[in-house]
Coordinates of C-alpha atoms and ligand atoms in Angstrom, one line a residue:
M1 CA 4.5 17.3 -40.5
L2 CA 1.4 15.6 -38.9
A3 CA 2.4 12.3 -40.4
T4 CA 5.9 12.6 -39.0
L5 CA 4.5 13.4 -35.5
A6 CA 2.2 10.4 -35.7
L7 CA 5.1 8.2 -36.8
L8 CA 7.3 9.6 -33.9
A9 CA 4.5 8.9 -31.5
A10 CA 4.1 5.4 -32.8
L11 CA 7.8 4.7 -32.5
H12 CA 7.8 6.2 -29.0
L13 CA 4.9 3.8 -28.1
T14 CA 6.7 0.8 -29.5
A15 CA 9.9 1.7 -27.7
Q16 CA 8.0 2.1 -24.4
S17 CA 5.9 -1.0 -24.5
P18 CA 7.5 -4.3 -25.2
P19 CA 5.1 -7.2 -25.8
A20 CA 3.4 -8.3 -22.6
E21 CA 4.9 -11.7 -22.5
Q22 CA 8.3 -10.1 -22.2
T23 CA 7.3 -7.7 -19.5
R24 CA 7.7 -9.0 -16.0
I25 CA 5.8 -7.1 -13.4
Q26 CA 7.8 -6.8 -10.2
A27 CA 6.3 -7.2 -6.8
N28 CA 6.7 -3.8 -5.0
A29 CA 7.8 -4.0 -1.3
N30 CA 6.9 -0.3 -1.0
R31 CA 10.2 0.6 0.5
I32 CA 11.5 3.1 -2.1
P33 CA 9.5 6.2 -3.1
A34 CA 9.2 6.7 -6.9
G35 CA 10.2 9.7 -8.8
K36 CA 12.6 12.5 -8.1
L37 CA 12.1 14.8 -5.1
E38 CA 14.0 18.1 -5.3
N39 CA 13.3 21.4 -3.6
R40 CA 9.9 20.2 -2.3
V41 CA 8.9 19.2 -5.8
L42 CA 8.3 15.5 -6.8
T43 CA 8.6 14.8 -10.5
L44 CA 7.2 11.4 -11.5
H45 CA 6.4 9.8 -14.9
L46 CA 3.9 7.0 -14.5
E47 CA 2.7 4.7 -17.2
L48 CA -0.1 2.1 -17.4
R49 CA 1.2 -1.0 -19.0
E50 CA 0.5 -4.7 -19.6
G51 CA 2.7 -7.4 -18.3
N52 CA 3.1 -10.8 -16.6
W53 CA 2.6 -10.9 -12.9
F54 CA 4.2 -13.7 -10.7
P55 CA 2.2 -13.7 -7.4
E56 CA 4.0 -16.9 -6.3
A57 CA 7.6 -17.9 -7.1
E58 CA 9.4 -15.7 -9.6
A59 CA 9.8 -18.8 -11.7
G60 CA 6.2 -19.9 -11.0
P61 CA 3.0 -19.4 -13.1
S62 CA 1.9 -15.9 -14.1
L63 CA -1.2 -13.9 -14.8
K64 CA -1.5 -11.3 -17.5
V65 CA -2.5 -8.0 -15.9
Y66 CA -2.2 -4.3 -16.1
A67 CA 0.1 -2.4 -13.8
F68 CA 1.6 1.0 -13.2
A69 CA 5.3 1.6 -14.1
E70 CA 7.7 4.4 -13.7
E71 CA 8.8 5.4 -17.2
G72 CA 11.8 3.4 -18.3
Q73 CA 11.4 0.8 -15.5
A74 CA 9.6 -2.5 -15.0
P75 CA 5.9 -2.3 -14.1
Q76 CA 5.2 -2.9 -10.4
T77 CA 2.4 -4.3 -8.3
P78 CA 1.4 -2.5 -6.2
G79 CA 2.2 0.5 -8.3
P80 CA 5.2 2.8 -7.7
L81 CA 5.1 4.2 -4.2
I82 CA 4.2 7.9 -4.1
R83 CA 5.6 9.1 -0.8
V84 CA 6.4 12.8 0.0
P85 CA 6.4 15.1 3.0
E86 CA 3.6 17.5 3.6
G87 CA 4.1 20.7 1.5
T88 CA 5.5 18.9 -1.5
E89 CA 4.3 19.9 -5.0
I90 CA 3.7 16.9 -7.2
R91 CA 4.4 17.2 -11.0
L92 CA 3.2 14.0 -12.6
T93 CA 2.9 12.8 -16.1
L94 CA 0.6 9.9 -16.8
R95 CA 0.7 7.8 -20.0
N96 CA -1.8 5.1 -20.9
L97 CA -0.1 2.3 -22.9
L98 CA -3.1 0.0 -22.5
P99 CA -5.4 -0.8 -25.3
S100 CA -8.4 0.7 -23.5
V101 CA -9.5 3.9 -21.8
A102 CA -8.2 4.1 -18.3
V103 CA -10.0 6.0 -15.4
V104 CA -7.4 6.9 -12.8
H105 CA -8.4 7.7 -9.2
G106 CA -6.6 9.3 -6.4
L107 CA -3.9 11.3 -8.2
H108 CA -4.8 14.6 -6.6
Q109 CA -4.4 16.6 -3.4
H110 CA -5.6 14.8 -0.2
P111 CA -8.0 14.7 1.3
G112 CA -9.6 14.3 -2.1
A113 CA -12.9 13.5 -3.7
A114 CA -13.6 10.0 -5.0
N115 CA -15.2 11.4 -8.2
D116 CA -12.1 13.5 -9.0
V117 CA -10.7 11.2 -11.7
V118 CA -8.5 11.4 -14.8
R119 CA -9.9 9.8 -18.0
L120 CA -7.1 8.8 -20.3
P121 CA -7.7 7.3 -23.8
P122 CA -5.2 4.7 -25.0
G123 CA -1.9 6.1 -26.1
E124 CA -2.5 9.5 -24.5
D125 CA -0.5 11.5 -22.0
R126 CA -1.7 13.8 -19.2
E127 CA 0.3 16.2 -17.0
L128 CA -0.9 16.7 -13.5
R129 CA 0.2 19.3 -10.9
F130 CA -1.1 19.4 -7.4
S131 CA 0.1 19.8 -3.8
A132 CA 0.4 16.7 -1.7
G133 CA -2.1 17.9 0.9
S134 CA -2.4 16.6 4.5
A135 CA -0.3 13.8 6.1
G136 CA -1.9 10.4 5.8
T137 CA -2.2 7.1 4.1
Y138 CA -4.0 7.1 0.7
Q139 CA -4.2 5.1 -2.5
Y140 CA -4.3 5.7 -6.2
W141 CA -5.9 3.1 -8.6
A142 CA -7.2 2.7 -12.1
S143 CA -9.7 0.7 -14.1
T144 CA -10.1 0.2 -17.8
A145 CA -13.7 1.1 -17.3
Q146 CA -15.5 -1.2 -19.7
D147 CA -16.4 -3.8 -17.0
L148 CA -17.0 -1.4 -14.0
S149 CA -20.7 -2.0 -14.2
R150 CA -20.0 -5.7 -13.5
S151 CA -17.5 -5.0 -10.8
R152 CA -17.9 -5.2 -7.0
H153 CA -18.3 -1.8 -5.4
G154 CA -17.0 -0.2 -8.6
R155 CA -13.6 -1.5 -7.8
P156 CA -11.6 -3.1 -10.7
Y157 CA -10.9 -6.8 -10.9
R158 CA -9.1 -9.4 -13.0
E159 CA -6.6 -7.6 -15.4
D160 CA -7.3 -4.3 -13.7
S161 CA -6.9 -5.7 -10.2
Q162 CA -3.2 -4.7 -9.8
L163 CA -3.7 -1.2 -11.0
A164 CA -3.3 0.4 -7.6
G165 CA -0.5 1.9 -5.5
A166 CA 0.2 3.5 -2.1
F167 CA 0.2 7.3 -1.8
V168 CA 1.6 8.4 1.6
V169 CA 2.1 12.0 2.8
D170 CA 4.4 12.2 5.7
P171 CA 4.1 14.9 8.4
P172 CA 6.8 17.5 8.4
G173 CA 10.0 16.7 10.2
T174 CA 11.8 13.3 10.5
A175 CA 9.4 10.6 9.4
V176 CA 9.3 7.5 11.7
S177 CA 10.3 4.2 9.9
D178 CA 7.3 2.1 8.9
R179 CA 6.2 -0.4 6.3
I180 CA 3.5 -0.2 3.8
F181 CA 1.4 -3.2 2.8
V182 CA -1.1 -3.1 0.0
L183 CA -3.8 -5.8 0.0
G184 CA -4.9 -7.0 -3.4
V185 CA -7.2 -9.5 -4.9
W186 CA -7.2 -10.8 -8.4
R187 CA -10.6 -12.4 -9.2
N188 CA -11.7 -14.0 -12.4
D189 CA -15.3 -13.1 -12.3
V190 CA -17.7 -10.9 -10.4
T191 CA -21.0 -12.2 -11.8
K192 CA -20.9 -15.6 -10.0
P193 CA -21.5 -16.1 -6.3
L194 CA -18.0 -17.4 -6.0
S195 CA -14.9 -16.4 -7.8
Q196 CA -11.5 -17.9 -8.1
Y197 CA -9.1 -15.5 -6.3
V198 CA -5.5 -14.7 -6.0
P199 CA -5.2 -12.7 -2.8
V200 CA -1.9 -10.9 -2.2
I201 CA 0.0 -8.6 0.0
N202 CA 2.4 -6.3 -1.8
G203 CA 1.9 -8.3 -5.0
K204 CA 2.8 -11.7 -3.5
S205 CA 0.8 -14.7 -2.2
W206 CA 1.9 -16.8 0.9
P207 CA 4.3 -18.5 1.2
Y208 CA 6.0 -16.0 -1.2
T209 CA 5.0 -12.9 0.8
E210 CA 7.8 -11.0 2.4
R211 CA 9.1 -12.5 5.7
L212 CA 9.4 -9.9 8.4
T213 CA 11.9 -10.0 11.2
Y214 CA 11.8 -8.0 14.4
S215 CA 13.2 -8.0 17.9
Q216 CA 11.0 -8.3 20.9
G217 CA 9.9 -4.9 22.1
D218 CA 10.5 -3.1 18.8
Q219 CA 8.1 -0.4 17.9
V220 CA 6.5 -1.6 14.6
R221 CA 4.5 0.8 12.5
W222 CA 2.6 -0.4 9.5
R223 CA 0.3 1.3 7.0
L224 CA -2.2 -1.1 5.4
I225 CA -4.1 -0.2 2.2
N226 CA -6.9 -2.3 0.9
A227 CA -6.8 -1.9 -2.8
S228 CA -9.2 -4.8 -3.5
D229 CA -12.9 -5.1 -3.9
S230 CA -13.6 -7.0 -0.7
P231 CA -13.3 -6.5 3.1
H232 CA -10.4 -8.1 4.9
P233 CA -10.5 -8.8 8.7
M234 CA -6.8 -8.7 9.4
H235 CA -5.9 -10.9 12.3
M236 CA -2.7 -11.0 14.3
H237 CA -1.6 -14.1 16.1
G238 CA -0.3 -14.1 19.7
S239 CA -0.7 -10.4 20.6
Y240 CA -2.7 -7.2 20.1
Y241 CA -1.9 -4.4 17.7
R242 CA -3.1 -0.8 18.0
V243 CA -5.1 0.9 15.2
D244 CA -3.9 4.5 15.1
S245 CA -5.8 5.8 12.1
V246 CA -8.4 4.6 9.5
G247 CA -9.1 6.1 6.1
D248 CA -11.1 5.4 3.0
G249 CA -8.2 6.0 0.5
E250 CA -9.2 9.6 -0.1
R251 CA -9.2 10.9 3.5
D252 CA -7.4 9.7 6.7
Q253 CA -8.7 10.0 10.2
V254 CA -5.9 10.0 12.8
F255 CA -7.2 8.8 16.2
T256 CA -6.5 10.7 19.4
P257 CA -5.0 8.4 22.1
E258 CA -8.5 8.0 23.6
Q259 CA -9.8 6.8 20.2
Q260 CA -7.0 4.3 19.4
R261 CA -8.2 0.7 19.2
F262 CA -6.4 -2.3 20.6
V263 CA -7.4 -5.4 18.6
V264 CA -6.3 -8.8 17.3
T265 CA -8.6 -8.4 14.3
H266 CA -9.5 -5.2 12.4
V267 CA -11.6 -5.3 9.3
L268 CA -10.5 -3.1 6.4
D269 CA -13.4 -2.6 4.0
F270 CA -12.7 -2.3 0.3
G271 CA -10.7 0.9 -0.4
E272 CA -9.9 1.4 3.3
T273 CA -6.6 2.1 5.0
M274 CA -5.2 1.8 8.5
T275 CA -2.1 2.7 10.4
T276 CA -1.1 0.3 13.1
F277 CA 1.4 0.2 16.0
W278 CA 2.6 -3.1 17.4
V279 CA 5.2 -4.1 20.0
P280 CA 5.9 -7.7 19.0
P281 CA 6.5 -10.4 21.5
A282 CA 9.2 -13.1 20.7
G283 CA 8.0 -15.9 18.6
K284 CA 6.9 -16.8 15.1
W285 CA 3.6 -15.2 14.2
I286 CA 1.3 -14.8 11.2
F287 CA -0.8 -11.7 10.3
H288 CA -3.5 -12.7 7.9
C289 CA -7.0 -12.1 6.5
H290 CA -9.6 -14.2 8.5
F291 CA -11.7 -14.7 5.4
L292 CA -10.9 -18.3 4.5
I293 CA -11.4 -17.7 0.8
H294 CA -8.4 -15.3 1.0
T295 CA -6.1 -17.8 2.6
S296 CA -7.5 -21.1 1.2
P297 CA -4.8 -23.3 -0.4
E298 CA -7.2 -23.6 -3.5
M299 CA -6.5 -19.9 -4.3
T300 CA -3.4 -20.4 -6.3
V301 CA -2.4 -19.0 -9.7
A302 CA -2.7 -22.5 -11.1
D303 CA -6.3 -22.6 -9.9
A304 CA -6.9 -19.1 -11.3
L305 CA -5.6 -20.1 -14.7
A306 CA -7.6 -23.3 -14.7
A307 CA -10.8 -21.3 -13.8
Q308 CA -10.1 -18.7 -16.4
K309 CA -9.7 -21.4 -19.0
K310 CA -12.8 -23.3 -18.1
D311 CA -14.6 -20.1 -17.2
I312 CA -16.1 -22.1 -14.3
A313 CA -15.5 -20.5 -11.0
E314 CA -17.6 -22.9 -8.9
N315 CA -15.8 -26.1 -9.9
D316 CA -14.6 -27.7 -6.8
S317 CA -11.4 -29.0 -8.3
D318 CA -9.9 -32.1 -6.8
H319 CA -6.9 -31.2 -4.7
P320 CA -4.5 -33.8 -3.5
E321 CA -3.9 -33.7 0.2
M322 CA -1.6 -30.7 0.7
D323 CA 1.8 -31.1 2.1
H324 CA 1.1 -29.5 5.4
A325 CA 4.7 -29.3 6.5
G326 CA 6.3 -25.9 5.8
G327 CA 3.2 -23.9 6.4
N328 CA 1.8 -24.5 2.9
H329 CA -1.7 -25.2 4.2
M330 CA -2.5 -21.6 3.5
V331 CA -1.9 -19.3 0.5
G332 CA -2.7 -15.7 -0.2
M333 CA -3.1 -12.9 2.3
V334 CA -0.6 -14.0 5.0
L335 CA 2.5 -12.4 6.4
G336 CA 5.0 -14.5 8.4
I337 CA 6.8 -12.6 11.2
T338 CA 9.8 -13.8 13.2
V339 CA 10.5 -12.0 16.4
T340 CA 13.7 -12.8 18.1
R341 CA 14.5 -13.0 21.9
D342 CA 12.5 -14.9 24.5
R343 CA 9.1 -13.9 25.7
P344 CA 9.2 -13.7 29.5
P345 CA 7.0 -16.3 31.1
P346 CA 3.7 -15.0 32.3
A347 CA 2.9 -14.6 35.9
T348 CA 1.2 -17.8 37.0
R349 CA -0.7 -18.9 40.1
G350 CA -1.6 -22.3 41.4
R351 CA -1.2 -25.7 39.9
T352 CA -1.5 -26.4 36.2
R353 CA -5.0 -27.4 35.2
K354 CA -5.2 -30.4 32.8
L355 CA -7.8 -30.8 30.1
R356 CA -8.3 -33.0 27.1
L357 CA -9.8 -31.5 23.9
I358 CA -11.2 -34.4 21.8
V359 CA -11.5 -33.7 18.1
R360 CA -14.1 -36.1 16.5
E361 CA -16.5 -36.8 13.7
R362 CA -19.8 -35.2 14.5
P363 CA -23.1 -36.9 13.6
A364 CA -25.8 -34.9 11.7
R365 CA -28.5 -33.4 13.8
S366 CA -31.6 -31.3 12.9
G367 CA -30.6 -28.7 10.4
L368 CA -26.9 -29.3 10.7
S369 CA -25.2 -31.8 8.5
A370 CA -22.5 -34.2 9.8
G371 CA -19.0 -32.8 10.2
F372 CA -16.5 -32.4 13.0
G373 CA -16.8 -31.3 16.6
Y374 CA -15.1 -30.9 19.9
Q375 CA -15.6 -32.4 23.4
V376 CA -13.7 -31.5 26.5
E377 CA -12.6 -34.0 29.1
E378 CA -11.6 -33.1 32.6
K379 CA -11.2 -35.5 35.6
H380 CA -12.7 -38.3 33.4
R381 CA -15.9 -36.3 32.7
L382 CA -16.6 -35.8 29.0
I383 CA -18.7 -32.7 28.0
P384 CA -20.9 -32.8 26.0
D385 CA -22.0 -36.4 25.4
Q386 CA -21.6 -36.0 21.7
P387 CA -19.2 -33.7 19.8
T388 CA -20.8 -30.4 18.9
A389 CA -20.3 -27.3 16.7
P390 CA -19.4 -25.0 18.2
G391 CA -17.4 -27.0 20.7
P392 CA -18.2 -26.5 24.4
P393 CA -17.2 -23.2 26.0
L394 CA -13.7 -23.6 27.5
I395 CA -13.8 -21.6 30.7
L396 CA -10.3 -20.7 32.0
Q397 CA -8.9 -18.5 34.7
R398 CA -6.6 -15.6 34.3
G399 CA -3.1 -16.4 35.5
K400 CA -3.8 -20.1 36.0
P401 CA -1.6 -22.3 33.8
V402 CA -3.5 -24.8 31.6
E403 CA -2.3 -27.9 29.8
I404 CA -4.7 -28.9 27.0
T405 CA -4.1 -32.3 25.4
I406 CA -5.6 -32.2 21.9
V407 CA -6.6 -35.7 20.9
N408 CA -7.2 -36.1 17.2
Q409 CA -9.7 -38.9 16.5
L410 CA -10.4 -37.7 13.0
A411 CA -9.2 -39.5 9.8
Q412 CA -7.3 -36.3 8.9
S413 CA -4.7 -34.1 10.4
T414 CA -5.8 -31.0 12.4
S415 CA -4.4 -28.3 14.7
V416 CA -5.9 -25.9 17.3
H417 CA -5.3 -22.2 17.3
W418 CA -6.2 -20.2 20.5
H419 CA -7.5 -17.1 18.8
G420 CA -6.6 -13.9 20.7
M421 CA -4.6 -15.7 23.3
E422 CA -1.1 -14.2 24.2
L423 CA 1.0 -17.3 24.3
E424 CA 4.2 -19.0 23.1
S425 CA 4.1 -19.4 19.3
Y426 CA 4.9 -23.1 19.5
Y427 CA 1.4 -23.6 21.0
D428 CA -0.3 -21.1 18.7
G429 CA -1.5 -23.8 16.3
V430 CA 0.1 -22.8 13.0
P431 CA 1.8 -26.1 11.9
G432 CA 5.1 -25.7 10.2
W433 CA 5.5 -22.1 11.2
G434 CA 5.2 -21.7 15.0
A435 CA 8.3 -22.8 16.7
K436 CA 10.2 -23.5 20.0
G437 CA 13.9 -23.2 19.2
N438 CA 14.4 -25.2 16.1
E439 CA 11.3 -27.3 16.6
L440 CA 8.3 -26.4 14.5
S441 CA 4.7 -26.7 15.6
P442 CA 3.6 -30.1 14.3
V443 CA 0.3 -31.0 12.6
I444 CA -1.7 -33.3 14.8
K445 CA -1.9 -36.5 12.8
P446 CA -4.9 -38.8 12.9
G447 CA -4.8 -40.8 16.2
S448 CA -2.1 -38.6 17.7
T449 CA -2.1 -35.9 20.4
F450 CA -0.5 -32.5 21.0
V451 CA -0.2 -30.8 24.4
A452 CA -0.8 -27.1 24.3
R453 CA 0.4 -25.1 27.3
F454 CA -0.4 -21.5 28.1
T455 CA -1.4 -19.2 30.9
P456 CA -4.1 -16.7 30.0
P457 CA -2.7 -13.2 30.9
R458 CA -6.1 -11.4 30.7
A459 CA -9.8 -12.1 31.3
G460 CA -12.0 -11.8 28.3
T461 CA -13.7 -13.6 25.4
F462 CA -11.6 -15.6 22.9
M463 CA -12.1 -18.7 20.8
Y464 CA -10.4 -21.9 19.8
H465 CA -10.5 -23.2 16.2
T466 CA -8.7 -25.3 13.7
H467 CA -5.9 -23.7 11.7
L468 CA -5.5 -26.6 9.2
N469 CA -7.5 -27.3 6.1
D470 CA -9.6 -24.4 7.3
E471 CA -12.3 -24.4 4.6
A472 CA -13.3 -27.9 5.3
Q473 CA -12.6 -28.0 9.0
I474 CA -14.0 -24.6 10.1
S475 CA -17.1 -25.1 7.8
G476 CA -17.3 -28.6 9.3
G477 CA -17.5 -27.3 12.9
L478 CA -14.1 -27.1 14.4
Y479 CA -14.4 -23.9 16.5
G480 CA -15.6 -23.0 20.0
P481 CA -15.7 -20.2 22.5
L482 CA -13.0 -19.6 25.1
V483 CA -13.8 -17.5 28.1
V484 CA -11.2 -16.4 30.6
L485 CA -12.5 -15.3 34.0
E486 CA -10.8 -13.3 36.8
P487 CA -9.6 -15.5 39.6
G488 CA -12.4 -16.4 41.9
K489 CA -15.2 -15.7 39.4
K490 CA -17.6 -18.4 38.4
F491 CA -19.2 -18.6 34.9
D492 CA -22.9 -18.2 35.1
P493 CA -24.5 -19.1 31.7
T494 CA -27.8 -17.5 32.7
K495 CA -26.2 -14.0 32.9
D496 CA -23.1 -14.5 30.8
L497 CA -24.2 -15.4 27.2
I498 CA -22.0 -16.5 24.3
F499 CA -23.2 -16.1 20.7
V500 CA -21.1 -17.8 18.1
M501 CA -22.1 -17.0 14.5
S502 CA -20.9 -19.5 11.9
R503 CA -21.9 -21.0 8.7
A504 CA -21.9 -24.6 7.4
G505 CA -20.8 -25.6 4.0
R506 CA -17.5 -25.4 2.1
K507 CA -16.4 -22.0 0.8
G508 CA -19.3 -20.7 2.8
L509 CA -21.6 -21.4 -0.1
E510 CA -24.1 -23.8 1.3
G511 CA -26.5 -23.1 4.1
P512 CA -27.7 -20.2 6.1
I513 CA -26.0 -18.7 9.2
F514 CA -26.0 -20.5 12.5
V515 CA -25.8 -19.1 16.0
N516 CA -24.5 -21.5 18.5
G517 CA -24.9 -24.2 15.9
A518 CA -28.7 -23.6 15.4
S519 CA -31.0 -21.6 13.3
E520 CA -33.6 -21.3 16.0
L521 CA -32.8 -20.5 19.6
P522 CA -34.9 -21.2 22.7
T523 CA -36.3 -18.1 24.6
L524 CA -34.1 -16.6 27.3
N525 CA -35.7 -15.4 30.5
W526 CA -34.1 -12.2 31.9
R527 CA -34.8 -10.1 35.0
V528 CA -35.3 -6.3 35.2
G529 CA -32.2 -4.6 36.7
Q530 CA -29.9 -7.6 36.2
P531 CA -26.8 -6.9 34.1
Y532 CA -26.3 -9.4 31.2
R533 CA -23.0 -9.8 29.4
L534 CA -23.2 -10.7 25.7
R535 CA -20.1 -12.2 24.1
L536 CA -20.4 -11.9 20.3
I537 CA -18.1 -14.1 18.1
D538 CA -18.0 -14.5 14.3
I539 CA -16.2 -17.6 13.1
S540 CA -18.0 -17.9 9.8
N541 CA -15.6 -18.8 7.1
S542 CA -15.9 -15.6 5.1
N543 CA -18.9 -13.6 6.3
N544 CA -19.7 -10.6 8.5
S545 CA -22.7 -10.6 10.8
D546 CA -24.8 -7.8 12.1
F547 CA -25.8 -8.2 15.7
S548 CA -28.6 -6.0 17.1
L549 CA -30.7 -5.9 20.3
R550 CA -34.3 -4.7 19.8
G551 CA -37.2 -4.0 22.0
P552 CA -40.9 -3.1 21.2
N553 CA -39.8 0.4 20.2
G554 CA -36.7 -0.6 18.1
L555 CA -33.0 -0.5 18.8
L556 CA -32.0 -0.6 22.4
Q557 CA -28.7 0.7 24.0
W558 CA -25.9 -1.4 25.4
R559 CA -22.5 -0.7 26.9
A560 CA -19.4 -1.7 25.0
I561 CA -17.1 -3.7 27.3
A562 CA -14.3 -5.4 25.3
K563 CA -13.0 -6.1 21.8
D564 CA -11.2 -9.3 20.9
G565 CA -10.8 -10.2 24.6
A566 CA -9.3 -6.9 25.8
D567 CA -11.3 -4.6 28.0
L568 CA -12.0 -1.2 26.4
P569 CA -10.5 1.9 28.0
S570 CA -13.1 4.0 29.8
S571 CA -13.1 6.5 26.9
Q572 CA -14.5 3.7 24.7
A573 CA -16.6 1.7 27.2
L574 CA -19.7 3.8 26.3
M575 CA -23.4 3.4 26.0
K576 CA -24.4 3.2 22.4
D577 CA -27.0 1.9 20.0
A578 CA -27.2 -1.9 20.4
Q579 CA -26.0 -2.6 16.9
Q580 CA -22.6 -4.1 15.9
Q581 CA -21.2 -5.6 12.8
V582 CA -18.8 -8.4 13.6
A583 CA -16.4 -9.7 10.9
A584 CA -15.0 -13.2 10.7
G585 CA -12.4 -13.5 13.4
E586 CA -13.8 -10.6 15.5
I587 CA -15.1 -10.7 19.0
Y588 CA -17.1 -8.0 20.8
D589 CA -18.5 -7.9 24.4
F590 CA -21.4 -5.8 25.5
E591 CA -23.4 -5.3 28.7
F592 CA -27.1 -4.8 28.7
V593 CA -29.3 -4.1 31.7
P594 CA -33.1 -4.5 31.0
R595 CA -35.1 -1.6 32.7
E596 CA -38.6 -2.9 32.3
P597 CA -40.5 -6.0 31.4
A598 CA -40.6 -6.5 27.6
S599 CA -40.2 -9.0 24.8
L600 CA -36.7 -8.4 23.3
R601 CA -34.9 -9.9 20.3
L602 CA -31.2 -10.3 19.7
E603 CA -31.0 -10.5 15.9
I604 CA -28.0 -11.9 14.1
A605 CA -28.3 -11.2 10.4
N606 CA -26.4 -11.3 7.2
T607 CA -28.2 -9.2 4.7
G608 CA -26.1 -10.3 1.7
L609 CA -27.2 -13.9 2.4
N610 CA -30.7 -12.8 3.4
S611 CA -30.2 -15.0 6.5
K612 CA -31.1 -14.2 10.1
V613 CA -31.2 -15.9 13.4
V614 CA -33.3 -14.5 16.2
Q615 CA -32.7 -15.0 19.9
P616 CA -36.0 -14.2 21.7
I617 CA -35.7 -12.8 25.2
E618 CA -38.5 -12.3 27.8
V619 CA -37.8 -9.7 30.5
R620 CA -39.8 -10.0 33.7
Ligands
LIG701 CU1 -9.6 -11.1 3.0

């Protein structure tokens, strides 16, 4: 009898798990909930299986990974979508068809506890029954345990990296239509300072990610789930989106209207989720991770396979010059969005201001190796004398149209993106993607020019930076601050201070952090009672930075003013501890008023890199 049972079980296993090379893992767009929902009960049979995953073209190269599947169906990455209304009971069977023990997280009532896991030996089944819990955005994920001690933040990697899925509980009543995007990162190694990555959204890497189409003025709701082991500063081109909730995968915090955040970049740390609301303007936009290692054209499946073969992650393989037409200068965590109908022209005042932005080779200078830099020319005056990194601050005026002729004097193509600026997508600086009618935004070839035209609709802090061959060009110095002032206001650099955090070196590997292109900053002299505005920008290629303002007795207090160029509502423009983490692609403005004479320090640090730059300040 026992032997018969064992034989039956073995037959069952064979029937359910064809060899991995025959099993194609499907990319899951997270549109169709899995299982059967009847009488407020969801019945779902999930399996953990091995298969081949095609993050790029369906006929392209593949990686052998583990994935969740609904019984009798192809495995999916992200895993089958669990989506039910509040009040649903979930009856779930889980079967481990992998060769190792699987530890499964998140298959329980929410909010839930991170340590409430299911341990499932190979070949075993488990039946789970629980009620869905509170409305929100959650995730379930699994690891095959043996390598967790080597993983980052206890999150799975490599063959386990796609063992994750969305778990959404809708509020009672008619659910609003939305989309769910799961961010994933396959990495070959976690023990080396740099890994080879395949970063994906819903199982696909740009340019194979889903193309989204909306109409201007639509109400667009997204749920984003970071199922990877790294943070992702998610950046929207051309307009702001609103963050309505944030969660850690186990619990979800819905913001009140006063708490909702209006951003162009929001960082999702590993395991985190967010719900966003966006009213798209017409144009062709991208929404992408601002960590260059998650969009670099070297992060392809072919590179991942090569790295796996050689077991060398740091090899800087030779890449032929990419074909920059068609938007293929990026891969990975990028969504392309087309929004139909015309954007109304912004209200303008006065004559168009004309500038030239010169892109040139930059000579080496103390502590900073040679690279690229910007100069600004207006009325035949060139500022500064030599190209610098960061480039000179561009000071523009709200409502005043500007025409910036980008002059490429490099030996390679480039482009300029106006980060945070609400403009027409043709001028947004994404070659081969941005468009005006049928005309795509071009690359700016060596020796040629491109005229960018826009009218800043709001005053605030922004930046300009290259959007081509980013790893080399951003690391090389092609970025600068952009400040928009209210009409009639003058920029006073003694009271209005810009701090641009960056890092030299390809892949962000070499070199310490820099602030305003230097590792040491000359002392600032401030006056008691005078308000100072601090504009904090991170344009490192893949790092966060911790800014803090300290006095003799420790941390001071400052007032939050703006995020990503947009003034904060009064409910958020509050006094708080003068400490802020800024992720790559994020911008924060604070105001500080010194109350007594003292020696202060603005510290800009990256603890992971053990690197710090200090801005000394003497208050009299
Ligand atoms: Cu990222």
